[in-house]
mmCIF file of C-alpha atoms in Angstrom:
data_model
loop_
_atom_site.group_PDB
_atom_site.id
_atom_site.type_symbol
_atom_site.label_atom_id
_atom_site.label_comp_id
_atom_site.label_asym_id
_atom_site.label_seq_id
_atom_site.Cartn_x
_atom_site.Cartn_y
_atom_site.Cartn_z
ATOM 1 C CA UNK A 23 120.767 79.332 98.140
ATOM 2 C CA UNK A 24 119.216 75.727 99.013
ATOM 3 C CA UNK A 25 115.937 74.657 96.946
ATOM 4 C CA UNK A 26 113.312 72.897 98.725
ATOM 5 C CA UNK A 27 113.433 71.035 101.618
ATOM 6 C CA UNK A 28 113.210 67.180 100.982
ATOM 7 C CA UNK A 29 111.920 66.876 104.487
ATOM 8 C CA UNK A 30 108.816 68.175 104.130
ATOM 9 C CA UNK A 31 106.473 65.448 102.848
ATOM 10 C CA UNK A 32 104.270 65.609 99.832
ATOM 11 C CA UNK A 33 104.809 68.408 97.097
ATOM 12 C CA UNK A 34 107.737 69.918 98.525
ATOM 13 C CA UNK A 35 109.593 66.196 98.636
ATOM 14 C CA UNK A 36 107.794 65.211 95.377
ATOM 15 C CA UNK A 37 109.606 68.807 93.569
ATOM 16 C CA UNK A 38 112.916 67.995 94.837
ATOM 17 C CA UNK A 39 112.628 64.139 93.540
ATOM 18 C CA UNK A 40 111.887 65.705 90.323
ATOM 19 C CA UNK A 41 114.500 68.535 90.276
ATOM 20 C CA UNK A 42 117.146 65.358 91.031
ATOM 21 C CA UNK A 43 115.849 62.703 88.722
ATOM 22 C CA UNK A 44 114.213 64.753 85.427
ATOM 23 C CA UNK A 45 113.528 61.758 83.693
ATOM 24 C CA UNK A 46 111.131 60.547 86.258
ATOM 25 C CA UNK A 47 109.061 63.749 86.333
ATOM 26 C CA UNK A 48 105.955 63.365 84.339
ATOM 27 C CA UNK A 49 102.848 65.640 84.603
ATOM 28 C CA UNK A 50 99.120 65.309 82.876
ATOM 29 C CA UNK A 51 99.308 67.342 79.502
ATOM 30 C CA UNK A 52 94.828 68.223 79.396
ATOM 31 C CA UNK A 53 95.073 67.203 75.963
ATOM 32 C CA UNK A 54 91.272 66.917 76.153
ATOM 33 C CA UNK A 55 90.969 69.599 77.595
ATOM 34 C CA UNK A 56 93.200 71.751 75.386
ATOM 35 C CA UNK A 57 91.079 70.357 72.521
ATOM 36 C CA UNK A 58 87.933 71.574 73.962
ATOM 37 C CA UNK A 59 89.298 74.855 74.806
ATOM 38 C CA UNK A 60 90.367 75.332 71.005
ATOM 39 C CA UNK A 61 87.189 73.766 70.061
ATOM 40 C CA UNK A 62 85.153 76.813 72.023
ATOM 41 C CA UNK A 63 87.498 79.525 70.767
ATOM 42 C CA UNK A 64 86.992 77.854 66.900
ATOM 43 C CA UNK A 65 83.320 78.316 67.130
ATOM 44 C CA UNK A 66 83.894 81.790 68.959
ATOM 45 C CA UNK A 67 85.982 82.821 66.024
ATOM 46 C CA UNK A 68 83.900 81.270 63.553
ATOM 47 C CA UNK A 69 80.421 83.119 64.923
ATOM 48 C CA UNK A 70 82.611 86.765 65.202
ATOM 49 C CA UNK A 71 83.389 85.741 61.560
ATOM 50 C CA UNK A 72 80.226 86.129 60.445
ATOM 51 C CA UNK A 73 79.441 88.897 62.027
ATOM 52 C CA UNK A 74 82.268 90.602 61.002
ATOM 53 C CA UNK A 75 80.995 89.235 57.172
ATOM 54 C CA UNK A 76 77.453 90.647 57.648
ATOM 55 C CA UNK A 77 78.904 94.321 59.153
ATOM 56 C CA UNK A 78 81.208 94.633 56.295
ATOM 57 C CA UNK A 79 78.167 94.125 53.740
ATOM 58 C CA UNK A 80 76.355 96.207 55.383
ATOM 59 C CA UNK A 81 78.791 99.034 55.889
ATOM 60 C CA UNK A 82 79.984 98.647 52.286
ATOM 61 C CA UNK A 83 76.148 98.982 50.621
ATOM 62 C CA UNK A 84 75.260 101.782 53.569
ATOM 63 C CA UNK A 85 73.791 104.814 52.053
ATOM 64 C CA UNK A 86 76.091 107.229 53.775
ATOM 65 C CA UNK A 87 79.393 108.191 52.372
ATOM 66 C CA UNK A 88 81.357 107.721 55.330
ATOM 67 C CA UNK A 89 80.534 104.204 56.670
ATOM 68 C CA UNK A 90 81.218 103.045 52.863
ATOM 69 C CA UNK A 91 84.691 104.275 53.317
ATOM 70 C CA UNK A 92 85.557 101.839 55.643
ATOM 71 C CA UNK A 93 86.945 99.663 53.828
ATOM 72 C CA UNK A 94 89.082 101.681 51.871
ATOM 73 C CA UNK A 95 90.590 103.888 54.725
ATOM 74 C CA UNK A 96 91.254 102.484 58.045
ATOM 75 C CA UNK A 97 92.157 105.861 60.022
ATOM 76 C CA UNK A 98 88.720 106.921 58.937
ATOM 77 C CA UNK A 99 86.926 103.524 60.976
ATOM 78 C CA UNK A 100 89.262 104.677 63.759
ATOM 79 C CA UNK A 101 88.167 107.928 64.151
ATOM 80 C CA UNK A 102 84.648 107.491 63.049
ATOM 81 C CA UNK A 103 84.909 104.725 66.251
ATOM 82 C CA UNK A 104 86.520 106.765 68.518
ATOM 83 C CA UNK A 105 85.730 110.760 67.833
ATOM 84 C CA UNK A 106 82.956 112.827 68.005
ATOM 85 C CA UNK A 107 80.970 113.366 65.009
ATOM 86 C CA UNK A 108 80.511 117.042 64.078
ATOM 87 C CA UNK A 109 77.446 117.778 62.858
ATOM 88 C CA UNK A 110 76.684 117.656 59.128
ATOM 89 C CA UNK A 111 79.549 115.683 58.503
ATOM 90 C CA UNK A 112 79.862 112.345 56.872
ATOM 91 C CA UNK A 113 78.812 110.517 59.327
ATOM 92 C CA UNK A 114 76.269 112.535 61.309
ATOM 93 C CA UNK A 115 73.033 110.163 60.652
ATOM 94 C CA UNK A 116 74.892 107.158 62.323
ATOM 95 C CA UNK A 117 74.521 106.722 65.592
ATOM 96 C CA UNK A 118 77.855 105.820 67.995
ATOM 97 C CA UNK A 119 77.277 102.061 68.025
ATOM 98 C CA UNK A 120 76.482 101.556 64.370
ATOM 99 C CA UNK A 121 80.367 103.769 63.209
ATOM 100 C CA UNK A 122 81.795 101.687 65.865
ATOM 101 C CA UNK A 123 79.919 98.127 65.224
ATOM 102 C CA UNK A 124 82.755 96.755 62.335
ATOM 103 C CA UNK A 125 85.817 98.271 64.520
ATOM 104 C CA UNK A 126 84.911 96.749 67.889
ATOM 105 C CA UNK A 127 83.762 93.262 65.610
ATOM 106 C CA UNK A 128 87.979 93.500 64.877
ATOM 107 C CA UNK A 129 89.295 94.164 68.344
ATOM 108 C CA UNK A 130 87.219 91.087 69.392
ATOM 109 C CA UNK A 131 88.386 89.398 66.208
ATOM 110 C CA UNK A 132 92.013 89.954 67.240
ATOM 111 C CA UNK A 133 91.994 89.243 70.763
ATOM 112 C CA UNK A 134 90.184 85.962 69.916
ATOM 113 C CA UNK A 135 92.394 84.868 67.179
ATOM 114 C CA UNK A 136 95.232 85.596 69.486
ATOM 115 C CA UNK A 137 94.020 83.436 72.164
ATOM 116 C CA UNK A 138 93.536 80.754 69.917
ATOM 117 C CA UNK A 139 96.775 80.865 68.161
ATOM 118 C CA UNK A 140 98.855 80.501 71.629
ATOM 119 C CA UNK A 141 96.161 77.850 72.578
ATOM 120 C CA UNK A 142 97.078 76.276 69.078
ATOM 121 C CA UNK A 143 100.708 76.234 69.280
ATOM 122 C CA UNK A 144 100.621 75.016 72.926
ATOM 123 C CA UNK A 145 98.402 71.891 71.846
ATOM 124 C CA UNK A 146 100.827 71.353 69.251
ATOM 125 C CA UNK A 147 103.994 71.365 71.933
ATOM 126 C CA UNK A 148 102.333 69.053 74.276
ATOM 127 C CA UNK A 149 100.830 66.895 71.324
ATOM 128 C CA UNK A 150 105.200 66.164 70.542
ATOM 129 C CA UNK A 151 106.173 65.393 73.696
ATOM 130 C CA UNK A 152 106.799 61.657 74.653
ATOM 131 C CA UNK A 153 104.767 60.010 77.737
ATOM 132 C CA UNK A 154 107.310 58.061 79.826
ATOM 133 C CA UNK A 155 109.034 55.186 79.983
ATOM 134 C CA UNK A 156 107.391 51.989 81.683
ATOM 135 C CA UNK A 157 110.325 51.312 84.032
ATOM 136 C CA UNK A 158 110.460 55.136 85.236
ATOM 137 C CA UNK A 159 106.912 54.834 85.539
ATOM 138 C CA UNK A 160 107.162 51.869 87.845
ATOM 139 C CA UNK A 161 110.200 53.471 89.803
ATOM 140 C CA UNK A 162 107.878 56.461 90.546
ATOM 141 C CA UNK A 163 105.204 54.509 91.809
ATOM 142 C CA UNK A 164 107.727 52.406 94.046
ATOM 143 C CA UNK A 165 108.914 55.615 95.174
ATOM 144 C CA UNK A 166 105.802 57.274 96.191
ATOM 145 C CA UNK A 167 105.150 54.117 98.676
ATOM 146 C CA UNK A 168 108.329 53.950 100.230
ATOM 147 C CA UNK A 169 108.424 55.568 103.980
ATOM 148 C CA UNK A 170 111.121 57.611 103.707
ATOM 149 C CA UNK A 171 110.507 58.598 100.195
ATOM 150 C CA UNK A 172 106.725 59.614 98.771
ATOM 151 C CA UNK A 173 105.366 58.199 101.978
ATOM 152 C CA UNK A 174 101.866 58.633 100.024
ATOM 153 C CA UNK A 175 102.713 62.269 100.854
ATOM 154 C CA UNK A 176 100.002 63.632 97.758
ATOM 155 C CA UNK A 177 96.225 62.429 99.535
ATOM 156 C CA UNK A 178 94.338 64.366 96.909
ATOM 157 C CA UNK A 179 92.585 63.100 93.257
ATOM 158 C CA UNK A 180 96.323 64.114 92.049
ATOM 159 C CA UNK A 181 97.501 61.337 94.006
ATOM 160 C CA UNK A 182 96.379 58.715 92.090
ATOM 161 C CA UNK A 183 97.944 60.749 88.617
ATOM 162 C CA UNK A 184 100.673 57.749 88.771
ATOM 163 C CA UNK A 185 98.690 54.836 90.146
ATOM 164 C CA UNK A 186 100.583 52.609 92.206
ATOM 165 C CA UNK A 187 102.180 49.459 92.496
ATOM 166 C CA UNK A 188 99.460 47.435 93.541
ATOM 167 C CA UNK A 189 97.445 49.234 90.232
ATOM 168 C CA UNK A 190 100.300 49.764 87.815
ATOM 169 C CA UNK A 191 98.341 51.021 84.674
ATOM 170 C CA UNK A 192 95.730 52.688 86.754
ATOM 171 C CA UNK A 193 97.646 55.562 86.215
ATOM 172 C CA UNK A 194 96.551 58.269 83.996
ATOM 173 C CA UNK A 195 96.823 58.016 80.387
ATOM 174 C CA UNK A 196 98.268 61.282 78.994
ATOM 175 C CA UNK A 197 101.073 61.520 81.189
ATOM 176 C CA UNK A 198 103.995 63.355 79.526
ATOM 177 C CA UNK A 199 107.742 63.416 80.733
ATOM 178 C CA UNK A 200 109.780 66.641 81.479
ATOM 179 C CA UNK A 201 113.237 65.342 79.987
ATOM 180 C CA UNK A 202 112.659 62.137 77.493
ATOM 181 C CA UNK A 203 115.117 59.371 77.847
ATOM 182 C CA UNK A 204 117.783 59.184 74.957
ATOM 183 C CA UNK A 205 116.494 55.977 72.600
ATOM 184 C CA UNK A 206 118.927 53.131 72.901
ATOM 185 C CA UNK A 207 118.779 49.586 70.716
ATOM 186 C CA UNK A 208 116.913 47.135 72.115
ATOM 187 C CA UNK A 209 119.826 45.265 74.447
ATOM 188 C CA UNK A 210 120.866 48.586 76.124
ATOM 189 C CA UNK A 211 116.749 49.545 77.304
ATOM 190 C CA UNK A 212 116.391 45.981 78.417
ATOM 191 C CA UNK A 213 119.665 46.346 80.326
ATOM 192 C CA UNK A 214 118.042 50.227 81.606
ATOM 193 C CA UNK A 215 114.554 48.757 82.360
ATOM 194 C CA UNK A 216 115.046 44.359 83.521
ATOM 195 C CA UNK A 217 118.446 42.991 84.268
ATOM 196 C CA UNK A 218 119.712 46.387 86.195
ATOM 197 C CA UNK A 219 116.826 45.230 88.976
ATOM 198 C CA UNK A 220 117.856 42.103 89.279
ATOM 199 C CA UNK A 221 121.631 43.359 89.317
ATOM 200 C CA UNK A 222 120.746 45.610 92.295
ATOM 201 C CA UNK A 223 118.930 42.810 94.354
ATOM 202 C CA UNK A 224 122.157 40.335 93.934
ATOM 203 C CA UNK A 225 124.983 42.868 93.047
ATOM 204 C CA UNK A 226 124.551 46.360 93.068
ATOM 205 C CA UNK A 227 123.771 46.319 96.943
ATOM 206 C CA UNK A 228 127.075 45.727 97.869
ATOM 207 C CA UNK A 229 128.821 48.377 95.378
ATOM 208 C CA UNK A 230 127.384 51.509 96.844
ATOM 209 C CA UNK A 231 129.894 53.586 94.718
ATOM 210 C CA UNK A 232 127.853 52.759 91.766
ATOM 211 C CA UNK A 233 124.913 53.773 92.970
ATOM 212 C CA UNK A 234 123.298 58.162 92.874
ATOM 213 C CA UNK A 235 124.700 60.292 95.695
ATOM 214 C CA UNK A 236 121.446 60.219 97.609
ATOM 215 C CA UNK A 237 121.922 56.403 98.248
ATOM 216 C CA UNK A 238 118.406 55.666 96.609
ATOM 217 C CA UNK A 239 117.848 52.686 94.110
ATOM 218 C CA UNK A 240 119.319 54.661 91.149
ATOM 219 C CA UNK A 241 122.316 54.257 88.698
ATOM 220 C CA UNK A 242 123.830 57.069 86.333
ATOM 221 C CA UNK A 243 122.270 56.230 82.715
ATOM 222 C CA UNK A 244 125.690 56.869 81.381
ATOM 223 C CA UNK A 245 127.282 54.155 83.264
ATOM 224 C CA UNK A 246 124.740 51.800 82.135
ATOM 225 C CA UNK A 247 125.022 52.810 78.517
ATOM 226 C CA UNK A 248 129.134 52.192 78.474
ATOM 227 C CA UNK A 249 128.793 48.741 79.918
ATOM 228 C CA UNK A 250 126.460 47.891 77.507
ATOM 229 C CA UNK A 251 128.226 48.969 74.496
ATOM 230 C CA UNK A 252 130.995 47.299 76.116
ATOM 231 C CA UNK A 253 129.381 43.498 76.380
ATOM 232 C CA UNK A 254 128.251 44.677 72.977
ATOM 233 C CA UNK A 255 131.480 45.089 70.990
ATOM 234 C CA UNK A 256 133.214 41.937 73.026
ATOM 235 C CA UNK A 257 130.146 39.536 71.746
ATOM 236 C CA UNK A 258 130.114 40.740 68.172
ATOM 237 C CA UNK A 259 134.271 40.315 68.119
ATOM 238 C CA UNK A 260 133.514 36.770 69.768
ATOM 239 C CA UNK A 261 131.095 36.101 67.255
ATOM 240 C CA UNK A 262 133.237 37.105 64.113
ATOM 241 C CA UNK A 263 136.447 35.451 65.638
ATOM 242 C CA UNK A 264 134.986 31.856 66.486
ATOM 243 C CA UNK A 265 133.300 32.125 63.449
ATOM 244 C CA UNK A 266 136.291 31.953 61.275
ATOM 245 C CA UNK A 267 137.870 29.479 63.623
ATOM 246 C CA UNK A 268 135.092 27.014 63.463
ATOM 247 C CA UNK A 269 134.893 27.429 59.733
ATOM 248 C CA UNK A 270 138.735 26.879 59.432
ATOM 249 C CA UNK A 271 138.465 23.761 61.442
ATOM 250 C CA UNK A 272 135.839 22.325 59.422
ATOM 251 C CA UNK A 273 136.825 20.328 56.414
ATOM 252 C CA UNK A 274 132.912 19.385 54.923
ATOM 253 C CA UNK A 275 132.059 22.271 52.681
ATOM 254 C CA UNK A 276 128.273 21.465 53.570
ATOM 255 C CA UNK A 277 128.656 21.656 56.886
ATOM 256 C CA UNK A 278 130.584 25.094 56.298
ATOM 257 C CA UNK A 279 127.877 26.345 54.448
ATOM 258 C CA UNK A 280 125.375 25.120 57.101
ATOM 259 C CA UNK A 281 127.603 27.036 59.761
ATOM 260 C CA UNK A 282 127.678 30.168 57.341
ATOM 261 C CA UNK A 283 123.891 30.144 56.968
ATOM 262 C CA UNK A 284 123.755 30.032 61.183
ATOM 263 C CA UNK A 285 126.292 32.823 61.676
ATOM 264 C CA UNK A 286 124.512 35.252 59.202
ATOM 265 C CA UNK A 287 120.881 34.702 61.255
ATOM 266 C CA UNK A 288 122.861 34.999 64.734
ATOM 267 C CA UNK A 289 124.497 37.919 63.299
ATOM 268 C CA UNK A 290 121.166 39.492 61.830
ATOM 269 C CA UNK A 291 119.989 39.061 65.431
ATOM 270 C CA UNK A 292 122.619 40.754 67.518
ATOM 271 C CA UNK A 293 122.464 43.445 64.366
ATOM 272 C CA UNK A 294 118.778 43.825 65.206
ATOM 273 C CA UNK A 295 119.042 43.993 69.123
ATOM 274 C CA UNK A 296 122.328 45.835 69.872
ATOM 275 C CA UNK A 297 122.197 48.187 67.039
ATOM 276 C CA UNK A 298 119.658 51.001 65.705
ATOM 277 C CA UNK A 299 120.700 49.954 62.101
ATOM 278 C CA UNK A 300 117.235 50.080 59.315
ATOM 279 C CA UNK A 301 116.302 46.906 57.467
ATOM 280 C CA UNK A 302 118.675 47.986 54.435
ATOM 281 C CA UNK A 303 121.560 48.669 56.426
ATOM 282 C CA UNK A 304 121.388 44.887 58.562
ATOM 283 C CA UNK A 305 121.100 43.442 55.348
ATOM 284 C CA UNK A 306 123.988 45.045 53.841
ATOM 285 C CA UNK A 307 126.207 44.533 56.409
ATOM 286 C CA UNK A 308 124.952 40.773 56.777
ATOM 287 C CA UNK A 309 125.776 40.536 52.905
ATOM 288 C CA UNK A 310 129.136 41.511 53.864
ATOM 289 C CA UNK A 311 129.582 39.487 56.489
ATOM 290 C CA UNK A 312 128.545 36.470 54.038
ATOM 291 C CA UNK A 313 130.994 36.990 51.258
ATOM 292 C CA UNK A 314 133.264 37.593 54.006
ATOM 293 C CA UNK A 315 133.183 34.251 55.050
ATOM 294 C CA UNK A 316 133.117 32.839 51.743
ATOM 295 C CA UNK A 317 136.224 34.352 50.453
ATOM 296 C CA UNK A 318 137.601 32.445 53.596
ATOM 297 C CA UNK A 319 136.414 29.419 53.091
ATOM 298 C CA UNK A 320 137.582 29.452 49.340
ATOM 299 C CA UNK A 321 141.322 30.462 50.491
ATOM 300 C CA UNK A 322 141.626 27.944 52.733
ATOM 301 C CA UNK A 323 140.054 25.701 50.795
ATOM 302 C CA UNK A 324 142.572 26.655 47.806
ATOM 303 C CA UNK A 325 145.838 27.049 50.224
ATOM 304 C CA UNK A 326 145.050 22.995 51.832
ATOM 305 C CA UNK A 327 144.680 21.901 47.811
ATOM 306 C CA UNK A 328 148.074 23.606 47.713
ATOM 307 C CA UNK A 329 149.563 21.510 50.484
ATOM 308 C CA UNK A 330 147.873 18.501 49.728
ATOM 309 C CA UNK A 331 149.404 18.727 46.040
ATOM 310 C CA UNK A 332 152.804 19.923 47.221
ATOM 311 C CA UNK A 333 152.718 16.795 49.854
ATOM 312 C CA UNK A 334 152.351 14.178 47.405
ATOM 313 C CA UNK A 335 155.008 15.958 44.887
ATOM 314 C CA UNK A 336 157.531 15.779 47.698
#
């Protein structure tokens, strides 16, 4: 069975973009709006509180023997609320509203608490989800513009949920996204969100095969991800390796420990970019790095004392 048609335009073209690119769905979440709602049912609750408070004093100190056993017998406030009393029973002086006052105070109660408790636990779903990401943003908005896209298919106030590209951030401010993006270190996102543009305009133009199957500016996130863990591994193993060969080729232990000093802050930085390491673990790892390097330098430094001695023995 086929979903929407994509050549309708407006919201039937606008649902299918969305069904085939999740992460660039994002809707309004009414968090004000939410928040006012459970402000009104707070207050709500909060007034039925009190008169549930007053009714329950005032059932409890009644002179008749049957509305004080409210509180001690709940089938009795049932029945008492719901039956016929017979006469010279209990509760014969009361009138129907006044045996039925504290039990209809708890239906309301309930049905009010209930409301607010969904209300509650929705506000707290939509208060953990993540608004989206600036470059999907952007793509959207490019999107809605294009002819044979959006084609500024949505003409209503909702229309203007995303802004545009002419008005990036006049879009609204509690958007929330449908599927959240996986949180890469800072190389891979800039790769995700700067140079993959400029790779399109230049490159990506002429290799359709990388591109989504419905020949739209798009590239899978996976791909993207694997080359840049690639570049990633192949410059720190450049990095280590032409340290060591610089250092072996230097002969001025200053200058060695100048170099040293200059490979731990280049390797802090690619540890900080390309990585999702915490403080402690970049500086353990640069630590290691460090004595690393130093146990190098004093072998080398030991094994050309060797040959130097060995030279003028022979």
């Amino acid at each position: 069975m086929n979903g929407l048609s994509e050549d309708i335009p407006g919201y039937p073209r606008l649902a299918h973009h969305f069904a085939r690119m999740p992460e660039a769905a994002s809707f309004r979440s009414f968090l004000d709006l939410g928040n006012l709602g459970l402000l009104h049912k707070q207050a709500k609750l909060m007034d039925l509180e009190r008169l549930l408070r007053e009714q329950l004093n005032a059932d409890g100190h009644s002179t008749e023997q049957g509305r004080m056993r409210y509180a001690n017998d709940w089938r009795f406030l049932h029945h008492a609320a719901t039956e016929e009393v017979k006469p010279g029973s209990e509760q014969a002086g009361s009138s129907f509203e006044e045996r039925r006052r504290q039990s209809q105070l708890v239906e309301e109660m309930m049905v009010a608490l209930k409301e607010y408790y969904e209300l509650f636990l929705l506000t707290i779903k939509m208060t953990a989800t993540c608004p989206p990401r600036k470059s999907d943003l952007n793509y959207h908005q490019w999107w809605l513009q294009q002819p044979s896209k959006g084609n500024c298919g949505l003409t209503g106030p909702d229309g203007e949920v995303w802004g545009s590209l002419d008005a990036p951030d006049t879009h609204a401010a509690d958007l929330v996204c449908v599927k959240p993006r996986q949180d890469d270190d800072l190389f891979t996102e800039w790769v995700k969100s700067k140079f993959i543009f400029w790779f399109d305009k230049h490159i990506g133009q002429r290799l359709e095969r990388l591109r989504g199957t419905c020949g739209e500016f798009g590239y899978r996130e996976a791909t993207l991800r694997n080359c840049a863990d690639i570049f990633v591994m192949t410059l720190e193993a450049l990095l280590l390796i032409s340290s060591f060969a610089i250092l072996y080729w230097i002969r001025s232990m200053t200058m060695r420990l100048i170099l040293i000093a200059i490979f731990c802050v280049l390797f802090i930085i690619c540890m900080t970019c390309v990585t999702k390491a915490k403080r402690s673990e970049i500086f353990s790892a640069v630590s290691a790095f460090a004595a690393v390097e130093l146990v190098f330098i004093a072998n080398n430094s030991s094994s050309k004392s060797s040959a130097n001695v060995a030279m003028c023995q022979a």
